[in-house]
CSV table of C-alpha atoms in Angstrom, one decimal:
chain,number,residue,atom,x,y,z
A,1,MET,CA,-21.3,146.2,69.0
A,2,ARG,CA,-18.0,147.9,69.8
A,3,SER,CA,-17.9,149.4,73.2
A,4,SER,CA,-17.4,152.9,71.9
A,5,GLU,CA,-20.2,152.7,69.3
A,6,MET,CA,-22.8,154.6,71.3
A,7,ALA,CA,-20.6,157.7,70.9
A,8,ASP,CA,-19.9,157.4,67.2
A,9,GLU,CA,-20.5,160.5,65.2
A,10,VAL,CA,-20.6,159.8,61.5
A,11,THR,CA,-21.1,162.4,58.8
A,12,LEU,CA,-21.2,161.9,55.1
A,13,TYR,CA,-20.5,164.8,52.7
A,14,ALA,CA,-22.5,163.8,49.7
A,15,ASP,CA,-24.0,164.4,46.3
A,16,GLY,CA,-27.2,162.4,46.1
A,17,ARG,CA,-26.7,161.8,42.4
A,18,SER,CA,-23.3,160.3,42.6
A,19,PRO,CA,-22.7,156.5,42.3
A,20,PHE,CA,-19.5,156.9,44.3
A,21,VAL,CA,-21.4,158.5,47.2
A,22,CYS,CA,-24.1,155.8,46.8
A,23,ARG,CA,-21.4,153.1,47.4
A,24,VAL,CA,-20.8,154.5,50.8
A,25,LYS,CA,-24.5,154.9,51.5
A,26,ILE,CA,-25.1,151.2,50.7
A,27,ALA,CA,-22.3,150.2,53.0
A,28,LEU,CA,-23.7,152.4,55.8
A,29,ASN,CA,-27.1,150.9,55.3
A,30,MET,CA,-25.8,147.4,55.3
A,31,LYS,CA,-24.1,148.0,58.6
A,32,GLY,CA,-27.0,149.9,60.1
A,33,ILE,CA,-24.9,152.9,60.9
A,34,LYS,CA,-26.7,156.2,61.7
A,35,TYR,CA,-25.1,159.1,60.0
A,36,LYS,CA,-25.7,162.8,59.2
A,37,ASN,CA,-25.9,163.5,55.5
A,38,MET,CA,-24.4,166.8,54.4
A,39,GLU,CA,-25.6,167.5,50.8
A,40,GLU,CA,-22.9,169.4,48.9
A,41,ASP,CA,-23.5,171.9,46.1
A,42,LEU,CA,-20.7,170.9,43.8
A,43,GLN,CA,-20.8,174.4,42.1
A,44,ASN,CA,-20.2,175.9,45.5
A,45,LYS,CA,-18.5,173.5,47.8
A,46,SER,CA,-18.6,173.9,51.5
A,47,GLY,CA,-15.6,175.0,53.5
A,48,ALA,CA,-15.9,171.7,55.4
A,49,LEU,CA,-15.6,169.6,52.3
A,50,LEU,CA,-12.5,171.6,51.0
A,51,ASN,CA,-11.0,171.3,54.4
A,52,TYR,CA,-11.5,167.6,54.8
A,53,ASN,CA,-10.5,166.7,51.2
A,54,PRO,CA,-8.0,169.4,50.1
A,55,VAL,CA,-6.4,167.0,47.6
A,56,HIS,CA,-9.3,166.0,45.4
A,57,LYS,CA,-12.1,168.4,46.7
A,58,LYS,CA,-14.6,165.7,46.0
A,59,VAL,CA,-17.4,163.8,47.6
A,60,PRO,CA,-17.8,161.4,49.2
A,61,VAL,CA,-16.0,162.3,52.4
A,62,LEU,CA,-16.9,160.3,55.5
A,63,VAL,CA,-16.1,161.9,58.9
A,64,HIS,CA,-16.0,159.5,61.8
A,65,ASN,CA,-15.5,161.0,65.2
A,66,GLY,CA,-13.6,163.9,63.6
A,67,ASN,CA,-11.4,161.8,61.2
A,68,PRO,CA,-12.0,162.3,57.5
A,69,ILE,CA,-11.9,159.2,55.3
A,70,LEU,CA,-11.6,159.7,51.5
A,71,GLU,CA,-12.2,157.7,48.3
A,72,SER,CA,-15.4,155.7,48.1
A,73,LEU,CA,-13.9,152.2,48.2
A,74,VAL,CA,-11.4,153.2,50.9
A,75,ILE,CA,-14.4,154.4,52.9
A,76,VAL,CA,-16.3,151.1,52.3
A,77,GLU,CA,-13.3,149.1,53.5
A,78,TYR,CA,-13.0,151.4,56.5
A,79,LEU,CA,-16.6,150.9,57.5
A,80,ASP,CA,-16.1,147.1,57.1
A,81,ASN,CA,-13.1,147.3,59.3
A,82,VAL,CA,-14.7,149.2,62.1
A,83,TRP,CA,-18.2,147.8,62.1
A,84,GLU,CA,-17.7,144.0,61.7
A,85,ARG,CA,-21.4,143.0,61.4
A,86,VAL,CA,-22.7,142.2,57.9
A,87,PRO,CA,-19.3,141.7,56.3
A,88,ILE,CA,-18.7,143.5,52.9
A,89,LEU,CA,-15.3,142.0,52.1
A,90,PRO,CA,-14.7,138.3,52.2
A,91,GLN,CA,-12.7,137.1,55.2
A,92,ASP,CA,-10.5,134.7,53.2
A,93,PRO,CA,-7.3,136.6,52.1
A,94,TYR,CA,-7.4,135.2,48.6
A,95,GLU,CA,-11.1,136.0,48.1
A,96,LYS,CA,-10.5,139.4,49.6
A,97,ALA,CA,-7.7,140.1,47.1
A,98,ALA,CA,-9.9,138.9,44.3
A,99,ALA,CA,-12.7,141.3,45.4
A,100,ARG,CA,-10.3,144.2,45.5
A,101,PHE,CA,-9.0,143.3,42.1
A,102,TRP,CA,-12.5,143.4,40.6
A,103,ALA,CA,-13.4,146.6,42.4
A,104,LYS,CA,-10.3,148.2,41.0
A,105,PHE,CA,-11.0,146.9,37.5
A,106,ILE,CA,-14.5,148.5,37.6
A,107,ASP,CA,-13.0,151.8,38.8
A,108,ASP,CA,-10.0,151.9,36.4
A,109,LYS,CA,-11.4,150.3,33.3
A,110,CYS,CA,-15.2,149.9,33.2
A,111,ILE,CA,-16.4,153.2,34.5
A,112,PRO,CA,-14.0,155.4,32.5
A,113,ALA,CA,-14.8,153.4,29.3
A,114,LEU,CA,-18.5,153.9,29.9
A,115,TYR,CA,-18.3,157.6,30.7
A,116,LYS,CA,-16.4,158.0,27.5
A,117,VAL,CA,-19.3,156.6,25.5
A,118,PHE,CA,-21.7,159.2,26.9
A,119,SER,CA,-19.4,162.2,26.8
A,120,SER,CA,-17.7,161.5,23.5
A,121,LYS,CA,-18.4,163.6,20.4
A,122,GLY,CA,-17.7,161.6,17.3
A,123,GLU,CA,-15.5,158.4,17.3
A,124,GLU,CA,-18.5,156.8,18.9
A,125,GLU,CA,-18.1,153.3,17.4
A,126,GLN,CA,-14.6,153.0,18.8
A,127,VAL,CA,-15.6,154.0,22.3
A,128,ILE,CA,-18.6,151.8,22.3
A,129,THR,CA,-16.5,148.8,21.3
A,130,GLU,CA,-14.1,149.5,24.1
A,131,ALA,CA,-16.8,149.9,26.7
A,132,CYS,CA,-18.4,146.6,25.6
A,133,GLU,CA,-15.1,144.8,25.8
A,134,GLN,CA,-14.8,145.8,29.5
A,135,LEU,CA,-18.5,144.9,30.1
A,136,GLN,CA,-17.8,141.5,28.5
A,137,ILE,CA,-15.1,140.8,31.1
A,138,LEU,CA,-17.6,141.4,33.9
A,139,GLU,CA,-20.2,139.3,32.0
A,140,ASP,CA,-17.7,136.4,31.8
A,141,GLU,CA,-16.8,136.8,35.5
A,142,LEU,CA,-20.5,136.5,36.5
A,143,GLU,CA,-20.9,133.5,34.2
A,144,LEU,CA,-17.9,131.8,35.6
A,145,LYS,CA,-19.0,132.6,39.2
A,146,GLY,CA,-22.5,131.2,38.5
A,147,LYS,CA,-24.0,133.1,41.4
A,148,LYS,CA,-26.5,135.9,41.8
A,149,PHE,CA,-23.9,138.4,42.8
A,150,PHE,CA,-20.2,139.0,42.4
A,151,GLY,CA,-20.2,138.3,46.1
A,152,GLY,CA,-22.0,135.0,45.7
A,153,ASP,CA,-25.4,134.7,47.3
A,154,ASN,CA,-25.0,138.2,48.9
A,155,ILE,CA,-23.6,141.4,47.6
A,156,ASN,CA,-20.0,142.3,48.5
A,157,LEU,CA,-17.4,145.0,47.7
A,158,VAL,CA,-17.5,144.2,44.0
A,159,ASP,CA,-21.3,144.6,43.7
A,160,ILE,CA,-21.2,147.8,45.5
A,161,ALA,CA,-18.3,149.1,43.3
A,162,ALA,CA,-20.4,148.2,40.3
A,163,ASP,CA,-23.5,150.2,41.4
A,164,PHE,CA,-23.0,152.6,38.5
A,165,ILE,CA,-23.4,149.7,36.0
A,166,ALA,CA,-26.5,148.4,37.8
A,167,TYR,CA,-28.4,151.6,38.0
A,168,TRP,CA,-26.9,154.7,36.6
A,169,LEU,CA,-25.9,153.2,33.3
A,170,GLN,CA,-29.4,152.2,32.5
A,171,LEU,CA,-30.6,155.8,33.1
A,172,LEU,CA,-27.8,157.2,31.0
A,173,GLU,CA,-28.8,154.8,28.2
A,174,GLU,CA,-32.4,156.0,28.5
A,175,ALA,CA,-31.5,159.7,28.6
A,176,THR,CA,-29.3,159.4,25.5
A,177,GLU,CA,-31.3,156.7,23.7
A,178,MET,CA,-28.1,154.6,23.3
A,179,LYS,CA,-28.4,151.1,24.6
A,180,LEU,CA,-25.3,149.2,25.5
A,181,VAL,CA,-26.4,146.5,28.0
A,182,THR,CA,-29.1,144.5,26.2
A,183,ARG,CA,-30.5,141.3,27.7
A,184,SER,CA,-29.4,139.4,24.7
A,185,LYS,CA,-25.8,140.7,24.6
A,186,PHE,CA,-25.2,140.8,28.4
A,187,PRO,CA,-27.7,138.4,30.0
A,188,LYS,CA,-25.7,137.9,33.2
A,189,ILE,CA,-25.1,141.6,33.8
A,190,THR,CA,-28.8,142.3,33.1
A,191,GLU,CA,-29.9,139.7,35.6
A,192,TRP,CA,-27.3,140.8,38.2
A,193,ALA,CA,-28.3,144.4,37.9
A,194,GLU,CA,-32.0,143.6,38.5
A,195,GLY,CA,-31.0,141.5,41.5
A,196,PHE,CA,-28.7,144.3,42.8
A,197,VAL,CA,-31.1,147.2,42.6
A,198,ASN,CA,-33.8,145.1,44.2
A,199,CYS,CA,-31.8,144.3,47.3
A,200,GLN,CA,-33.5,146.2,50.1
A,201,VAL,CA,-30.2,147.7,51.4
A,202,VAL,CA,-29.5,149.0,47.9
A,203,LYS,CA,-32.9,150.1,46.8
A,204,GLU,CA,-33.3,152.3,49.9
A,205,MET,CA,-30.2,154.3,49.0
A,206,LEU,CA,-30.6,154.9,45.2
A,207,PRO,CA,-31.4,158.4,44.0
A,208,PRO,CA,-34.9,158.7,42.6
A,209,ARG,CA,-35.2,157.6,39.0
A,210,ALA,CA,-37.0,160.7,37.7
A,211,ILE,CA,-34.5,163.1,39.2
A,212,MET,CA,-31.6,161.2,37.7
A,213,LEU,CA,-33.2,160.9,34.3
A,214,ALA,CA,-34.0,164.6,34.1
A,215,TYR,CA,-30.4,165.4,35.2
A,216,TYR,CA,-28.9,163.1,32.6
A,217,LYS,CA,-31.2,164.3,29.8
A,218,ASN,CA,-30.2,167.8,30.6
A,219,ARG,CA,-26.5,166.9,30.7
A,220,PHE,CA,-26.0,164.3,28.0
A,221,GLY,CA,-29.4,164.0,26.1
A,222,LYS,CA,-30.2,165.0,22.6
A,223,ILE,CA,-31.8,168.4,22.2
B,1,MET,CA,4.5,131.4,61.6
B,2,ARG,CA,1.3,130.0,60.2
B,3,SER,CA,1.0,126.3,60.6
B,4,SER,CA,0.7,125.8,56.8
B,5,GLU,CA,3.7,128.1,56.0
B,6,MET,CA,6.2,125.3,55.5
B,7,ALA,CA,4.3,124.2,52.5
B,8,ASP,CA,3.8,127.6,50.9
B,9,GLU,CA,4.7,127.8,47.2
B,10,VAL,CA,5.1,131.4,46.1
B,11,THR,CA,5.9,132.4,42.5
B,12,LEU,CA,6.2,135.9,41.2
B,13,TYR,CA,5.8,136.7,37.5
B,14,ALA,CA,8.0,139.7,37.1
B,15,ASP,CA,9.8,142.2,35.0
B,16,GLY,CA,12.9,143.3,36.9
B,17,ARG,CA,12.7,146.8,35.6
B,18,SER,CA,9.1,147.5,36.8
B,19,PRO,CA,8.5,149.7,39.8
B,20,PHE,CA,5.2,147.9,40.2
B,21,VAL,CA,6.9,144.5,40.4
B,22,CYS,CA,9.4,146.0,42.8
B,23,ARG,CA,6.6,146.9,45.2
B,24,VAL,CA,5.8,143.3,45.5
B,25,LYS,CA,9.5,142.3,45.8
B,26,ILE,CA,10.0,144.8,48.7
B,27,ALA,CA,7.0,143.4,50.5
B,28,LEU,CA,8.2,139.8,50.0
B,29,ASN,CA,11.6,140.9,51.3
B,30,MET,CA,10.1,142.6,54.3
B,31,LYS,CA,8.2,139.5,55.2
B,32,GLY,CA,11.1,137.2,54.5
B,33,ILE,CA,9.1,135.1,52.1
B,34,LYS,CA,11.0,132.7,49.8
B,35,TYR,CA,9.7,132.8,46.3
B,36,LYS,CA,10.5,131.8,42.7
B,37,ASN,CA,11.0,134.6,40.3
B,38,MET,CA,9.7,134.0,36.8
B,39,GLU,CA,11.1,136.8,34.6
B,40,GLU,CA,8.8,137.6,31.7
B,41,ASP,CA,9.7,138.8,28.3
B,42,LEU,CA,7.0,141.5,27.8
B,43,GLN,CA,7.3,141.2,24.0
B,44,ASN,CA,6.6,137.5,24.2
B,45,LYS,CA,4.6,136.9,27.4
B,46,SER,CA,4.4,133.4,28.8
B,47,GLY,CA,1.3,131.2,28.6
B,48,ALA,CA,1.3,131.1,32.4
B,49,LEU,CA,1.2,134.9,32.7
B,50,LEU,CA,-1.7,135.2,30.1
B,51,ASN,CA,-3.5,132.4,31.9
B,52,TYR,CA,-3.1,133.9,35.3
B,53,ASN,CA,-3.9,137.5,34.3
B,54,PRO,CA,-6.2,137.3,31.2
B,55,VAL,CA,-7.8,140.7,32.0
B,56,HIS,CA,-4.7,142.9,32.0
B,57,LYS,CA,-2.0,140.5,30.8
B,58,LYS,CA,0.5,142.4,33.0
B,59,VAL,CA,3.1,141.7,35.7
B,60,PRO,CA,3.3,141.5,38.6
B,61,VAL,CA,1.3,138.3,39.2
B,62,LEU,CA,1.9,136.5,42.5
B,63,VAL,CA,0.8,132.9,42.6
B,64,HIS,CA,0.4,131.5,46.1
B,65,ASN,CA,-0.3,127.8,46.4
B,66,GLY,CA,-1.9,127.9,42.9
B,67,ASN,CA,-4.0,131.1,43.5
B,68,PRO,CA,-3.1,134.0,41.3
B,69,ILE,CA,-3.2,137.5,42.9
B,70,LEU,CA,-3.2,140.5,40.7
B,71,GLU,CA,-2.4,144.3,40.9
B,72,SER,CA,0.7,145.3,42.8
B,73,LEU,CA,-1.0,147.0,45.7
B,74,VAL,CA,-3.6,144.3,46.1
B,75,ILE,CA,-0.7,141.8,46.2
B,76,VAL,CA,1.1,143.8,48.9
B,77,GLU,CA,-2.1,143.9,51.0
B,78,TYR,CA,-2.5,140.2,50.4
B,79,LEU,CA,1.0,139.4,51.6
B,80,ASP,CA,0.4,141.6,54.7
B,81,ASN,CA,-2.9,139.7,55.4
B,82,VAL,CA,-1.4,136.3,55.1
B,83,TRP,CA,2.1,136.9,56.6
B,84,GLU,CA,1.5,139.0,59.7
B,85,ARG,CA,5.1,139.6,60.7
B,86,VAL,CA,6.6,143.0,59.9
B,87,PRO,CA,3.3,144.8,59.2
B,88,ILE,CA,3.1,146.9,56.0
B,89,LEU,CA,-0.3,148.4,56.7
B,90,PRO,CA,-1.1,150.2,59.9
B,91,GLN,CA,-3.3,148.3,62.3
B,92,ASP,CA,-5.5,151.2,63.2
B,93,PRO,CA,-8.5,151.4,60.8
B,94,TYR,CA,-8.2,155.2,60.3
B,95,GLU,CA,-4.4,155.1,59.7
B,96,LYS,CA,-5.0,152.1,57.4
B,97,ALA,CA,-7.6,154.1,55.4
B,98,ALA,CA,-5.2,157.1,55.2
B,99,ALA,CA,-2.4,154.8,53.9
B,100,ARG,CA,-4.7,153.4,51.2
B,101,PHE,CA,-5.8,156.9,50.2
B,102,TRP,CA,-2.2,158.0,49.7
B,103,ALA,CA,-1.2,154.8,47.8
B,104,LYS,CA,-4.2,155.4,45.5
B,105,PHE,CA,-3.2,159.1,45.1
B,106,ILE,CA,0.2,158.0,44.0
B,107,ASP,CA,-1.2,155.5,41.5
B,108,ASP,CA,-4.0,157.6,40.1
B,109,LYS,CA,-2.4,161.1,40.1
B,110,CYS,CA,1.3,161.2,40.6
B,111,ILE,CA,2.6,158.4,38.5
B,112,PRO,CA,0.4,159.2,35.4
B,113,ALA,CA,1.4,162.8,35.7
B,114,LEU,CA,5.1,161.9,35.9
B,115,TYR,CA,5.0,159.4,33.0
B,116,LYS,CA,3.4,162.1,30.9
B,117,VAL,CA,6.4,164.4,31.4
B,118,PHE,CA,8.8,161.9,30.0
B,119,SER,CA,6.6,160.6,27.2
B,120,SER,CA,5.1,163.9,26.0
B,121,LYS,CA,6.1,165.6,22.8
B,122,GLY,CA,5.5,169.3,23.0
B,123,GLU,CA,3.2,170.9,25.6
B,124,GLU,CA,6.0,170.1,28.0
B,125,GLU,CA,5.6,173.1,30.3
B,126,GLN,CA,2.0,172.3,31.0
B,127,VAL,CA,2.7,168.6,31.9
B,128,ILE,CA,5.7,169.6,34.1
B,129,THR,CA,3.5,172.1,36.0
B,130,GLU,CA,0.9,169.4,36.5
B,131,ALA,CA,3.4,166.8,37.7
B,132,CYS,CA,5.0,169.3,40.1
B,133,GLU,CA,1.6,170.1,41.5
B,134,GLN,CA,1.1,166.4,42.4
B,135,LEU,CA,4.6,166.1,43.8
B,136,GLN,CA,3.9,169.2,45.9
B,137,ILE,CA,1.0,167.4,47.6
B,138,LEU,CA,3.3,164.6,48.6
B,139,GLU,CA,5.9,167.1,49.7
B,140,ASP,CA,3.3,168.8,51.9
B,141,GLU,CA,2.2,165.5,53.4
B,142,LEU,CA,5.8,164.6,54.3
B,143,GLU,CA,6.3,168.0,55.8
B,144,LEU,CA,3.0,167.7,57.8
B,145,LYS,CA,3.9,164.2,59.0
B,146,GLY,CA,7.4,165.3,60.1
B,147,LYS,CA,8.8,161.8,60.0
B,148,LYS,CA,11.4,160.0,57.9
B,149,PHE,CA,8.8,158.0,55.9
B,150,PHE,CA,5.2,158.2,55.0
B,151,GLY,CA,4.8,155.2,57.3
B,152,GLY,CA,6.5,157.2,60.2
B,153,ASP,CA,9.8,155.7,61.5
B,154,ASN,CA,9.4,152.7,59.2
B,155,ILE,CA,8.3,152.3,55.6
B,156,ASN,CA,4.7,151.3,55.0
B,157,LEU,CA,2.3,150.8,52.1
B,158,VAL,CA,2.6,154.4,51.0
B,159,ASP,CA,6.4,154.4,50.8
B,160,ILE,CA,6.3,151.1,48.8
B,161,ALA,CA,3.7,152.6,46.5
B,162,ALA,CA,6.0,155.6,45.9
B,163,ASP,CA,9.0,153.5,45.0
B,164,PHE,CA,8.8,154.9,41.5
B,165,ILE,CA,9.3,158.4,42.8
B,166,ALA,CA,12.2,157.4,45.1
B,167,TYR,CA,14.3,155.5,42.5
B,168,TRP,CA,12.9,155.3,38.9
B,169,LEU,CA,12.1,159.0,38.6
B,170,GLN,CA,15.7,160.0,39.3
B,171,LEU,CA,17.0,157.7,36.6
B,172,LEU,CA,14.4,159.0,34.2
B,173,GLU,CA,15.5,162.5,35.0
B,174,GLU,CA,19.1,161.6,34.4
B,175,ALA,CA,18.4,159.8,31.1
B,176,THR,CA,16.4,162.7,29.8
B,177,GLU,CA,18.4,165.5,31.4
B,178,MET,CA,15.2,166.9,32.8
B,179,LYS,CA,15.2,167.5,36.5
B,180,LEU,CA,11.9,167.8,38.4
B,181,VAL,CA,12.7,166.9,41.9
B,182,THR,CA,15.5,169.2,43.0
B,183,ARG,CA,16.6,169.4,46.7
B,184,SER,CA,15.6,173.1,46.8
B,185,LYS,CA,12.2,172.6,45.4
B,186,PHE,CA,11.2,169.4,47.0
B,187,PRO,CA,13.5,169.0,50.1
B,188,LYS,CA,11.3,166.5,51.9
B,189,ILE,CA,10.8,164.2,48.9
B,190,THR,CA,14.5,164.3,48.3
B,191,GLU,CA,15.3,163.4,51.8
B,192,TRP,CA,12.6,160.7,51.9
B,193,ALA,CA,13.8,159.2,48.6
B,194,GLU,CA,17.4,158.9,50.0
B,195,GLY,CA,16.1,157.3,53.1
B,196,PHE,CA,13.9,154.9,51.2
B,197,VAL,CA,16.4,153.6,48.7
B,198,ASN,CA,18.9,153.1,51.5
B,199,CYS,CA,16.6,150.8,53.6
B,200,GLN,CA,18.1,147.4,53.4
B,201,VAL,CA,14.9,145.7,52.5
B,202,VAL,CA,14.4,148.1,49.6
B,203,LYS,CA,18.0,148.4,48.4
B,204,GLU,CA,18.2,144.6,47.9
B,205,MET,CA,15.3,144.6,45.5
B,206,LEU,CA,16.0,147.6,43.3
B,207,PRO,CA,17.1,146.9,39.7
B,208,PRO,CA,20.7,147.8,38.9
B,209,ARG,CA,21.2,151.5,38.2
B,210,ALA,CA,23.3,151.0,35.1
B,211,ILE,CA,20.7,148.7,33.5
B,212,MET,CA,17.8,151.0,34.2
B,213,LEU,CA,19.7,154.1,33.0
B,214,ALA,CA,20.6,152.4,29.7
B,215,TYR,CA,17.0,151.2,29.3
B,216,TYR,CA,15.6,154.7,29.9
B,217,LYS,CA,18.2,156.4,27.7
B,218,ASN,CA,17.3,154.1,24.9
B,219,ARG,CA,13.5,154.6,25.4
B,220,PHE,CA,13.2,158.3,26.4
B,221,GLY,CA,16.6,159.9,26.0
B,222,LYS,CA,17.8,162.5,23.6
B,223,ILE,CA,19.4,161.1,20.4
């Protein structure tokens, strides 16, 4: 425990439905950090949120002893830097770089490709093909790794970055009746996702299934 | 000096024109790391490049003692991790997170907005407005900081991430006769860019002006 830890004030500006916010919540839970959750109404953002994140005006924002930290993966790295217990990033520099590479791949390639599938009108076949290509790269990485998680025997930054794929994607699929990740096509991702959402530190932070499903049905579902 | 350093083998798969490759070269230069430069023909990529970076098939790739490291900013962080002399990232966790935030902002917002300006046909006014909005955010940050560099008195990760804005942008502007960053509109960025390209460790690694100008005129210039 750091000597100053007793005095730590940690506040999370959040939207409980967001997979990006959930990344930070999982990290906070892994580290056992007590924090105050400030739920934002994204239609009517608080002055505090706009003040702390004037560039993107987005959640999550973590405020630690008055200092705002922005961008979900930057926040997760920050938490791992300041609270060393239960490491989230590998210690070895090469393994660390590899984890950052995969987390960035998920953010830059996978998630945009998957969002496109569910928000596209027309040209569906093309966007599905593209999304499956990205997923296949993750499938191959899990196969190559041969472990339960991207992190090995325990979850790490990459697993946390992929929380959308483990939980939200399945709900989106159900809401829209459009199945991308089948057990036969992506066996490793399927198995990994089951393992991930059943980790105690993850499970405790996921938004309720029913709420997410209703939200997605309303937003993306068929009428 | 790390005990193993004498045996380090460092190879950079590169395209000398790329601002992303140049980020890595600046970091290597700052650290005084000897490396082998493997210039790639991007129309006919080497088997080694495709083997080391099968996901993106892109430069830069840094290979350190047989281990490939991918993504320019991930490589810069790796170099900073392994070679501690002449730090590139701040040591303080909050300052470190802030640097990562700004580097990500440059990659996710500024550079795409700027590329759009020079590759767009029609709708030019809109894309120029958007690019200037992103630049204004950087201008304000420099103003707020009140220092020579984003890193303070010395360059850090953010300055390196912004190398495109300091050097390549000006050449693009000249090639296309379309000026975005004027001294009157963006005085801080102008001053910062001059300071940055005149740092010895940076200047030594920039591709020659004439070559870049000819390349951009050919690619983006008016006929």
